[in-house]
PDB file of C-alpha atoms and ligand atoms in Angstrom:
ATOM      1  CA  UNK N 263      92.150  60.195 168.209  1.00  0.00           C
ATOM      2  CA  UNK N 264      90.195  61.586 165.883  1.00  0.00           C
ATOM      3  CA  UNK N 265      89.582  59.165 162.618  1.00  0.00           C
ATOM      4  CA  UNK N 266      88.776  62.305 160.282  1.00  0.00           C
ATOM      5  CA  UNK N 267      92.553  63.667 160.853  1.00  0.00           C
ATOM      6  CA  UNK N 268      93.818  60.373 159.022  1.00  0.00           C
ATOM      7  CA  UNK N 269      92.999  61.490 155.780  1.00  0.00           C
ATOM      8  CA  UNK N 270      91.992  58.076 154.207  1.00  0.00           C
ATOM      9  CA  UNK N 271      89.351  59.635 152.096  1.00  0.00           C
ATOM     10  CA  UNK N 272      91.123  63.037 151.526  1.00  0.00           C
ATOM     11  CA  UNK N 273      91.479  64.559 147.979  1.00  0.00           C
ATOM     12  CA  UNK N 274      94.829  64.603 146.561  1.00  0.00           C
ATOM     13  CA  UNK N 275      96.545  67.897 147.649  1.00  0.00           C
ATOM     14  CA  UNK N 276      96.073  70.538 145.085  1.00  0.00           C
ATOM     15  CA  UNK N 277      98.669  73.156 143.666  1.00  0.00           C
ATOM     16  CA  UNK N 278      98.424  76.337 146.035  1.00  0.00           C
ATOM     17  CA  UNK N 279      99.354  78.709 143.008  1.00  0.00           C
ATOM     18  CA  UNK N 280      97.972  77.621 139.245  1.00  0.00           C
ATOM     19  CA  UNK N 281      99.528  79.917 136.641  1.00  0.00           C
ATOM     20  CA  UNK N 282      97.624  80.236 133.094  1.00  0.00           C
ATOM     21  CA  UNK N 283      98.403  81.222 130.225  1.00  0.00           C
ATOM     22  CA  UNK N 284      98.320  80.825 126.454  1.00  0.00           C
ATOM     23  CA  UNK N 285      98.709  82.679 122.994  1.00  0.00           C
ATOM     24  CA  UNK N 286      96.641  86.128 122.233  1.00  0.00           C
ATOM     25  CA  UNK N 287      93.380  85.737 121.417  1.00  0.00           C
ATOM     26  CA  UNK N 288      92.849  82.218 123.056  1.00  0.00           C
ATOM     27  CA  UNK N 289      90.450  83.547 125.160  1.00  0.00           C
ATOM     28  CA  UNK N 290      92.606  83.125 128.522  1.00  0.00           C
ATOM     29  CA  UNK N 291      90.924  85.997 130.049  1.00  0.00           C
ATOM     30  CA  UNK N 292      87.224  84.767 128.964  1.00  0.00           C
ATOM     31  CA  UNK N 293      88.033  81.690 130.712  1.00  0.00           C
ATOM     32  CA  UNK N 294      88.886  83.896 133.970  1.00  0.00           C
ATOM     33  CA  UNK N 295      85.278  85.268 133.333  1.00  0.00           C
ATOM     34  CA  UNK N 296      83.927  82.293 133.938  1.00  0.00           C
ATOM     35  CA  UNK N 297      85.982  81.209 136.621  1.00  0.00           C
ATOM     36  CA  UNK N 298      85.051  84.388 138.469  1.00  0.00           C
ATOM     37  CA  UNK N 299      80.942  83.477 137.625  1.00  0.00           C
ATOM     38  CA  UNK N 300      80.921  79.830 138.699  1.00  0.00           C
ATOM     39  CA  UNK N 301      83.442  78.989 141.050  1.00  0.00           C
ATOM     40  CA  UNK N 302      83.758  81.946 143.458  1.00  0.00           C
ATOM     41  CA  UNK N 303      86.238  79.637 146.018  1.00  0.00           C
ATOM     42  CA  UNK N 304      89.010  80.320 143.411  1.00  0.00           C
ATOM     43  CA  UNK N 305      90.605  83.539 144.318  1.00  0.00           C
ATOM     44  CA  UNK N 306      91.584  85.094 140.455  1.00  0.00           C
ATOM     45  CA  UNK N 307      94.787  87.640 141.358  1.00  0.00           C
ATOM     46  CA  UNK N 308      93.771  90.860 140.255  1.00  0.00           C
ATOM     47  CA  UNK N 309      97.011  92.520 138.171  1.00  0.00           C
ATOM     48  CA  UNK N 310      97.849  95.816 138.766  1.00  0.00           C
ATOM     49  CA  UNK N 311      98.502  97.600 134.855  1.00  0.00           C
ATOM     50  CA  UNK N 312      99.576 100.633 133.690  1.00  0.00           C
ATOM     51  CA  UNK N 313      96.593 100.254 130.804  1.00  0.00           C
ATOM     52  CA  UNK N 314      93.774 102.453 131.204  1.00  0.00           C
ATOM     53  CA  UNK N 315      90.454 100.986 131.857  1.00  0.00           C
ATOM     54  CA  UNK N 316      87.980  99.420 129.155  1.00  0.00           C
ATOM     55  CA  UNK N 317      84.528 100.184 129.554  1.00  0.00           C
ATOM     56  CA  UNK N 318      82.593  98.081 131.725  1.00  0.00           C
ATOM     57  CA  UNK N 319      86.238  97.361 133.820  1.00  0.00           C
ATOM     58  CA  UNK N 320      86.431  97.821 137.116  1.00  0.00           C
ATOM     59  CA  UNK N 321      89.602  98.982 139.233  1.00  0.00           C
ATOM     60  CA  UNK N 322      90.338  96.192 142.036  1.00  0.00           C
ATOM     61  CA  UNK N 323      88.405  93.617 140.455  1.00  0.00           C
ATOM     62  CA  UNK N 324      89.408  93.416 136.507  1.00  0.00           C
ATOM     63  CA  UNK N 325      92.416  95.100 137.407  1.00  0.00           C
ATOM     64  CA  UNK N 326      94.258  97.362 139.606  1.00  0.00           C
ATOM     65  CA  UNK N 327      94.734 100.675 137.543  1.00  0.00           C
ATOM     66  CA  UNK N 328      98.097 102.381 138.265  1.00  0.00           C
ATOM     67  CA  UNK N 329     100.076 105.039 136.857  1.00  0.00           C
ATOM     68  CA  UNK N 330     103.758 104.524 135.510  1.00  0.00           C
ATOM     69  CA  UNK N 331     105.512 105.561 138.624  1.00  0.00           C
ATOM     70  CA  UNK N 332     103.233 103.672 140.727  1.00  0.00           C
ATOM     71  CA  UNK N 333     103.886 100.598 138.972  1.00  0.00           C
ATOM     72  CA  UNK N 334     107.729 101.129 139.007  1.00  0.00           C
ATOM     73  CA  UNK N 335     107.733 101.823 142.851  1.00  0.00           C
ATOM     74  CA  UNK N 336     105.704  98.157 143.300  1.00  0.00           C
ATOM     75  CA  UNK N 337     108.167  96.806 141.387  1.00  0.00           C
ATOM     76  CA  UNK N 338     111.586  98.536 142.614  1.00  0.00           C
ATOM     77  CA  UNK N 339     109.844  97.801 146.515  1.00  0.00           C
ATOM     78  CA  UNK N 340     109.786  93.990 145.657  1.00  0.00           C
ATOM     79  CA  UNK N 341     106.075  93.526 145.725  1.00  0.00           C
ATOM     80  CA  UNK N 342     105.630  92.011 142.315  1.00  0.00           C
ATOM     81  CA  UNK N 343     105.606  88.591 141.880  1.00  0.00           C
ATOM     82  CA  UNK N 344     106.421  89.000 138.140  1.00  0.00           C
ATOM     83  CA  UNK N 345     105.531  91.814 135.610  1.00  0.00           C
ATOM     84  CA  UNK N 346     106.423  91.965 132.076  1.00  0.00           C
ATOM     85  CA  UNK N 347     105.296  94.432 129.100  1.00  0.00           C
ATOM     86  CA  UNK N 348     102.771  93.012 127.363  1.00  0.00           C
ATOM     87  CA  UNK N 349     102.462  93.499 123.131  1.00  0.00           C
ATOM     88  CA  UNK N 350     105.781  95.884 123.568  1.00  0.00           C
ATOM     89  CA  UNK N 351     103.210  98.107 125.325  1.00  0.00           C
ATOM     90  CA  UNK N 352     101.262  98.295 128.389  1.00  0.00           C
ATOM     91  CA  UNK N 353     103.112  97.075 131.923  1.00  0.00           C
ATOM     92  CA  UNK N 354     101.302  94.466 133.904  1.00  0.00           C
ATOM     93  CA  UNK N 355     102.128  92.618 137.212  1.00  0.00           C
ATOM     94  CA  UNK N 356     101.372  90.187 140.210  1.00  0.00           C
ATOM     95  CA  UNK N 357     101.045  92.146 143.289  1.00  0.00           C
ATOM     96  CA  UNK N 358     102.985  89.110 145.891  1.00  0.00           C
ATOM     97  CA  UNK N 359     101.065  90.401 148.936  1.00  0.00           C
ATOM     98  CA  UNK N 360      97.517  89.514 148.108  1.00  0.00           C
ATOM     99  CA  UNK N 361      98.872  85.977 146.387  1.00  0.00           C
ATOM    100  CA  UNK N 362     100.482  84.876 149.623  1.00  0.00           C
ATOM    101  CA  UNK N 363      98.193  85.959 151.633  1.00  0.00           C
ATOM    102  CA  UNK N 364      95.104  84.135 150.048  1.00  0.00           C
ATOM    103  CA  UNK N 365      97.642  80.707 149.653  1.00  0.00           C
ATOM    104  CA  UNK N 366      98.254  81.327 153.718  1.00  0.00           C
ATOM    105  CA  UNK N 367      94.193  80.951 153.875  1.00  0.00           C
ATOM    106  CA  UNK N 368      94.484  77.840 151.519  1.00  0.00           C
ATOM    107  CA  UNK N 369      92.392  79.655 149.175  1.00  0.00           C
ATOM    108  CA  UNK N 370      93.319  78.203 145.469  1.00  0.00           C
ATOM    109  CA  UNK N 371      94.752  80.671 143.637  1.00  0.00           C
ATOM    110  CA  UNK N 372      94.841  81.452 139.725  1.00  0.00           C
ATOM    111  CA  UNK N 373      96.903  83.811 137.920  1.00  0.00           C
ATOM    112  CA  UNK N 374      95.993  84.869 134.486  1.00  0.00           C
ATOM    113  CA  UNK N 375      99.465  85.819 133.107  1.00  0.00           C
ATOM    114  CA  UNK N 376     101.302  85.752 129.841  1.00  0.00           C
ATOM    115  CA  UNK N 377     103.827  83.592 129.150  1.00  0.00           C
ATOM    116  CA  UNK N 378     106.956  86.018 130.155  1.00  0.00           C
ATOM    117  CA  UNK N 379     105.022  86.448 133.256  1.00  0.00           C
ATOM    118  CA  UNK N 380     104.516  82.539 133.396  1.00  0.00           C
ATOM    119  CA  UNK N 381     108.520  82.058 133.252  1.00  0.00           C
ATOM    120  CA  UNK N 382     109.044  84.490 136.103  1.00  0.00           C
ATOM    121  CA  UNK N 383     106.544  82.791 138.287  1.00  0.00           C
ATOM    122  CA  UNK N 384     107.876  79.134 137.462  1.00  0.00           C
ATOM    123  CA  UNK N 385     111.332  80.728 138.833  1.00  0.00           C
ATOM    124  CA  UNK N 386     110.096  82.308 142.058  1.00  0.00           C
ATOM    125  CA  UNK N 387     107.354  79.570 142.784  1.00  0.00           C
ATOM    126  CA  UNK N 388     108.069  76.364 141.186  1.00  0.00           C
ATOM    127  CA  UNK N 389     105.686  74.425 143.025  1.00  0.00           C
ATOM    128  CA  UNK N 390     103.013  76.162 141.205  1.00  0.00           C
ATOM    129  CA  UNK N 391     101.152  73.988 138.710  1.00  0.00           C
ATOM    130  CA  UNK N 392     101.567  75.601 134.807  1.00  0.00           C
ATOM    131  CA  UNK N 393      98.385  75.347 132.861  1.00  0.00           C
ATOM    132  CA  UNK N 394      98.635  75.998 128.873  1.00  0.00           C
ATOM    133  CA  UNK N 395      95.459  77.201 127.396  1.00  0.00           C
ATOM    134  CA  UNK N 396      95.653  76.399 123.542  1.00  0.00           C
ATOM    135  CA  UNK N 397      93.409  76.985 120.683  1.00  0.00           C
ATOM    136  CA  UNK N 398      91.452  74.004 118.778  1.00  0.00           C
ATOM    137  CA  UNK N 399      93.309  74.642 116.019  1.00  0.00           C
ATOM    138  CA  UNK N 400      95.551  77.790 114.567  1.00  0.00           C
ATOM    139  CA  UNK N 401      92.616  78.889 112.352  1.00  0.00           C
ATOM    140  CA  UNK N 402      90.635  79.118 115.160  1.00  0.00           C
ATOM    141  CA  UNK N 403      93.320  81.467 116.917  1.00  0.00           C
ATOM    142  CA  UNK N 404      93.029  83.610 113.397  1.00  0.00           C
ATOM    143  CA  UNK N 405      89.843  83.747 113.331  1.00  0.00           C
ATOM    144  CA  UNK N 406      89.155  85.128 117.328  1.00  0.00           C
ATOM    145  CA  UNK N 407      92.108  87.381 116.793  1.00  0.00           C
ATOM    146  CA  UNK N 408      90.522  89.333 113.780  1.00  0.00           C
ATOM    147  CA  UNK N 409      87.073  88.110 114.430  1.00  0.00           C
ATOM    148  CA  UNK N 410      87.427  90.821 117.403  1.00  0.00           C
ATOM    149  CA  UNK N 411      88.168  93.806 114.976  1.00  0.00           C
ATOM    150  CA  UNK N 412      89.993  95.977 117.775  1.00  0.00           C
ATOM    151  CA  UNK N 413      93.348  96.096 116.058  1.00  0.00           C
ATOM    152  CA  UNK N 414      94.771  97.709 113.104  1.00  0.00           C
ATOM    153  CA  UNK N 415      96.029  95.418 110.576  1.00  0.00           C
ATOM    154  CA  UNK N 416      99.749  95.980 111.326  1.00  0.00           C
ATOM    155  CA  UNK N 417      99.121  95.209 115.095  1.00  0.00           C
ATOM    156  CA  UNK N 418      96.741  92.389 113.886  1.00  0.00           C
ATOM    157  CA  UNK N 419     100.225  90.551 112.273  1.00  0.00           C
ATOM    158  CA  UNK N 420     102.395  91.880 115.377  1.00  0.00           C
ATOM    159  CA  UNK N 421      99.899  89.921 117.506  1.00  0.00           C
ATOM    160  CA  UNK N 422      99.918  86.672 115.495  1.00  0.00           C
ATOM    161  CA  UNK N 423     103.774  86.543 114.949  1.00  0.00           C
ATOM    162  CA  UNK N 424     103.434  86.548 119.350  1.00  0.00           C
ATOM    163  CA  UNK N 425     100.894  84.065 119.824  1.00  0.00           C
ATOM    164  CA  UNK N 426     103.075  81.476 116.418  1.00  0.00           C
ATOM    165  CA  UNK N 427     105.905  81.895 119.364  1.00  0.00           C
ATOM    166  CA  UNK N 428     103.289  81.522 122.377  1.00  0.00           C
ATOM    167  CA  UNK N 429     101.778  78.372 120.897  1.00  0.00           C
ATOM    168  CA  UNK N 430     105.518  76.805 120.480  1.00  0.00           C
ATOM    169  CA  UNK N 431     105.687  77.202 124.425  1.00  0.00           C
ATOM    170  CA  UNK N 432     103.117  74.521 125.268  1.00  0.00           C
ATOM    171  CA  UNK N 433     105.892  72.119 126.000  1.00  0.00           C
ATOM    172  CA  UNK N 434     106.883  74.097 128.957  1.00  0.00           C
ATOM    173  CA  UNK N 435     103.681  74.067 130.610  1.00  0.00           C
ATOM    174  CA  UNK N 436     102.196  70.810 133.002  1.00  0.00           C
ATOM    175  CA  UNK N 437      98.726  70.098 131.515  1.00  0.00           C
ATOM    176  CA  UNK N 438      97.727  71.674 128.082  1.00  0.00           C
ATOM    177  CA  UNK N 439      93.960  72.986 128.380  1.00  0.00           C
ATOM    178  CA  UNK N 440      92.089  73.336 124.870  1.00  0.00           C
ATOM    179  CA  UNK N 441      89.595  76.090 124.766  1.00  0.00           C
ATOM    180  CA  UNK N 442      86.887  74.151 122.635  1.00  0.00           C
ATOM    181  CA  UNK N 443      84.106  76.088 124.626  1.00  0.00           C
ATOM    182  CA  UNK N 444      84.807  78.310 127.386  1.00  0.00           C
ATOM    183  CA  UNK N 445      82.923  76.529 130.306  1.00  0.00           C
ATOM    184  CA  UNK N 446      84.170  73.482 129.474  1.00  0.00           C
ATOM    185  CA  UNK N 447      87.600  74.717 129.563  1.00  0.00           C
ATOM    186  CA  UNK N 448      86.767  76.805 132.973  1.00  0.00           C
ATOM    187  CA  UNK N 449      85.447  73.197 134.679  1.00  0.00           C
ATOM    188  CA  UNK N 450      88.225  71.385 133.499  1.00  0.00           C
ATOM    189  CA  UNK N 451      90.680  74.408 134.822  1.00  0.00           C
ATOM    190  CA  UNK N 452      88.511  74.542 137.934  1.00  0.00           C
ATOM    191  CA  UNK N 453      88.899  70.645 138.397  1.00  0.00           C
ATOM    192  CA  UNK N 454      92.988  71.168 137.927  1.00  0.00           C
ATOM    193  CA  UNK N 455      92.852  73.503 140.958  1.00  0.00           C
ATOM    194  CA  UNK N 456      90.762  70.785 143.305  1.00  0.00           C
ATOM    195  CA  UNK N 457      87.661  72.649 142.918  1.00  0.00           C
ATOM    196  CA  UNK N 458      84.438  70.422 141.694  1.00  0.00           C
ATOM    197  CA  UNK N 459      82.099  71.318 138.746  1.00  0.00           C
ATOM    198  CA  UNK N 460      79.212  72.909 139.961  1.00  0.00           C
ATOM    199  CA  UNK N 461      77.258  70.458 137.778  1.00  0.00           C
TER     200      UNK N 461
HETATM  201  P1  5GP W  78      94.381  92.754 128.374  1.00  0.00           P
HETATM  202  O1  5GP W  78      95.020  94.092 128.259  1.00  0.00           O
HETATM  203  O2  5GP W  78      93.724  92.307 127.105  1.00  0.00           O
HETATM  204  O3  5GP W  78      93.462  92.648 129.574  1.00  0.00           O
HETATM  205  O4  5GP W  78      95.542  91.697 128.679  1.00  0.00           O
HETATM  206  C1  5GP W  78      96.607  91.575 127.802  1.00  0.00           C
HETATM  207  C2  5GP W  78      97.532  90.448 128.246  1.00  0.00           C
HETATM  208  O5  5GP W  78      98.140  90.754 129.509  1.00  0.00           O
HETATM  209  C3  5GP W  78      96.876  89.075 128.418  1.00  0.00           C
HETATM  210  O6  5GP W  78      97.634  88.140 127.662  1.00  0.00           O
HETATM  211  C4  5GP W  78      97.040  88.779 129.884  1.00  0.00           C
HETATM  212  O7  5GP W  78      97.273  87.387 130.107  1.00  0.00           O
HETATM  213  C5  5GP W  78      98.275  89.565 130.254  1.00  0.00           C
HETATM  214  N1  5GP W  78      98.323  89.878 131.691  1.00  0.00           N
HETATM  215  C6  5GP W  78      97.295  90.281 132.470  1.00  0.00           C
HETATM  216  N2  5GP W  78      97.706  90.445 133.731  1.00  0.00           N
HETATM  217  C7  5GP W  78      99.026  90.120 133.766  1.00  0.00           C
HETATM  218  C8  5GP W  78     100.005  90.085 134.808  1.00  0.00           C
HETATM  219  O8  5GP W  78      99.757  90.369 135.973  1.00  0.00           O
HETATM  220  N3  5GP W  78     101.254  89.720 134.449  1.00  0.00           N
HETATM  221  C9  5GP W  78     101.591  89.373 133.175  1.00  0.00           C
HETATM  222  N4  5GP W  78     102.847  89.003 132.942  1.00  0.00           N
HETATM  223  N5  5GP W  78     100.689  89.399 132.171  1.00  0.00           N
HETATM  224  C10 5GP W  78      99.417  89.767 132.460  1.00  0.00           C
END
């Protein structure tokens, strides 16, 4: 027999799917960011969206690019894990192929979703672990939402009156992350998923 098999000294068993999300602005896909720079074990799903690009994004790493009916036949074929329309606008999704195929490699796995999305997923995989990234404070929220500049000022208020209901969600989540600073947050994420700091 081989001793190493008995697991004595084995880590706890980790989540194989960690879902995260959070209100606008928090800075959920920052976090990602640094996920993807410092702990390249975690595989980071890669959405497909019906958005068009943003300079400097890359199609099949940021995000899978895809047109309306391209998105609508992954869906209506079953291969999304969960979609939603995002600010009343743009559609984004989980492809399920690539997700189960990385969890059959025990590879952990982190979806960056919103919270509709979140729901979904908590449905079809309830094992998952749920991981609410929250601001410091709601002033800090403001300030990163406007701080940015991108929106218009009516958008601006559509996006804060999501992210008051967003933050009232926390309860439904398994471990509350606050985004103080970002690599903090991304270690402490990182740590949730069975992964060690690289410090
Ligand atoms: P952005 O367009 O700024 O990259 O992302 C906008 C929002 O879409 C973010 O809140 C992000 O969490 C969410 N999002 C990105 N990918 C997915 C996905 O696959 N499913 C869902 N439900 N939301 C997503």
């Amino acid at each position: 027999m081989n001793d190493s098999s008995i697991g004595v000294d084995a880590e706890p068993a980790s989540a194989p799917v960690t879902v995260l999300a959070g209100p606008t602005a928090v800075g959920k896909g920052t976090v990602s960011a640094a996920i993807r720079a410092r702990y390249p074990e975690i595989w980071l799903s890669v959405s497909a969206t019906t958005r068009a690009p943003r300079p400097g994004e890359v199609d099949g790493v940021h995000y899978r690019f895809v047109s309306e009916e391209e998105f609508s036949s992954l869906v209506e074929n079953g291969q999304m894990l969960e979609w939603a329309v995002v600010h009343g606008r743009n559609k984004y999704g989980t492809p399920r192929g690539p997700v189960e195929q990385k969890v059959a490699e025990g590879r952990p796995v982190l979806l960056e979703i919103d919270l509709a999305g979140a729901r979904q997923v908590r449905d079809s995989l309830p094992e998952a672990q749920f991981v609410f990234l929250s601001p410091p404070d709601w002033d800090t929220l403001v300030d990163r939402l406007v701080g940015r500049g991108t929106e218009e000022a009516e958008e601006r208020e559509r996006r804060l009156a999501t992210a008051r209901v967003e933050l009232a969600a926390e309860d439904e989540f398994d471990v509350t992350i606050v985004n103080d600073t970002v690599d903090r947050a991304a270690d402490e994420l990182a740590r949730l998923l069975g992964v060690r700091d690289l410090t």
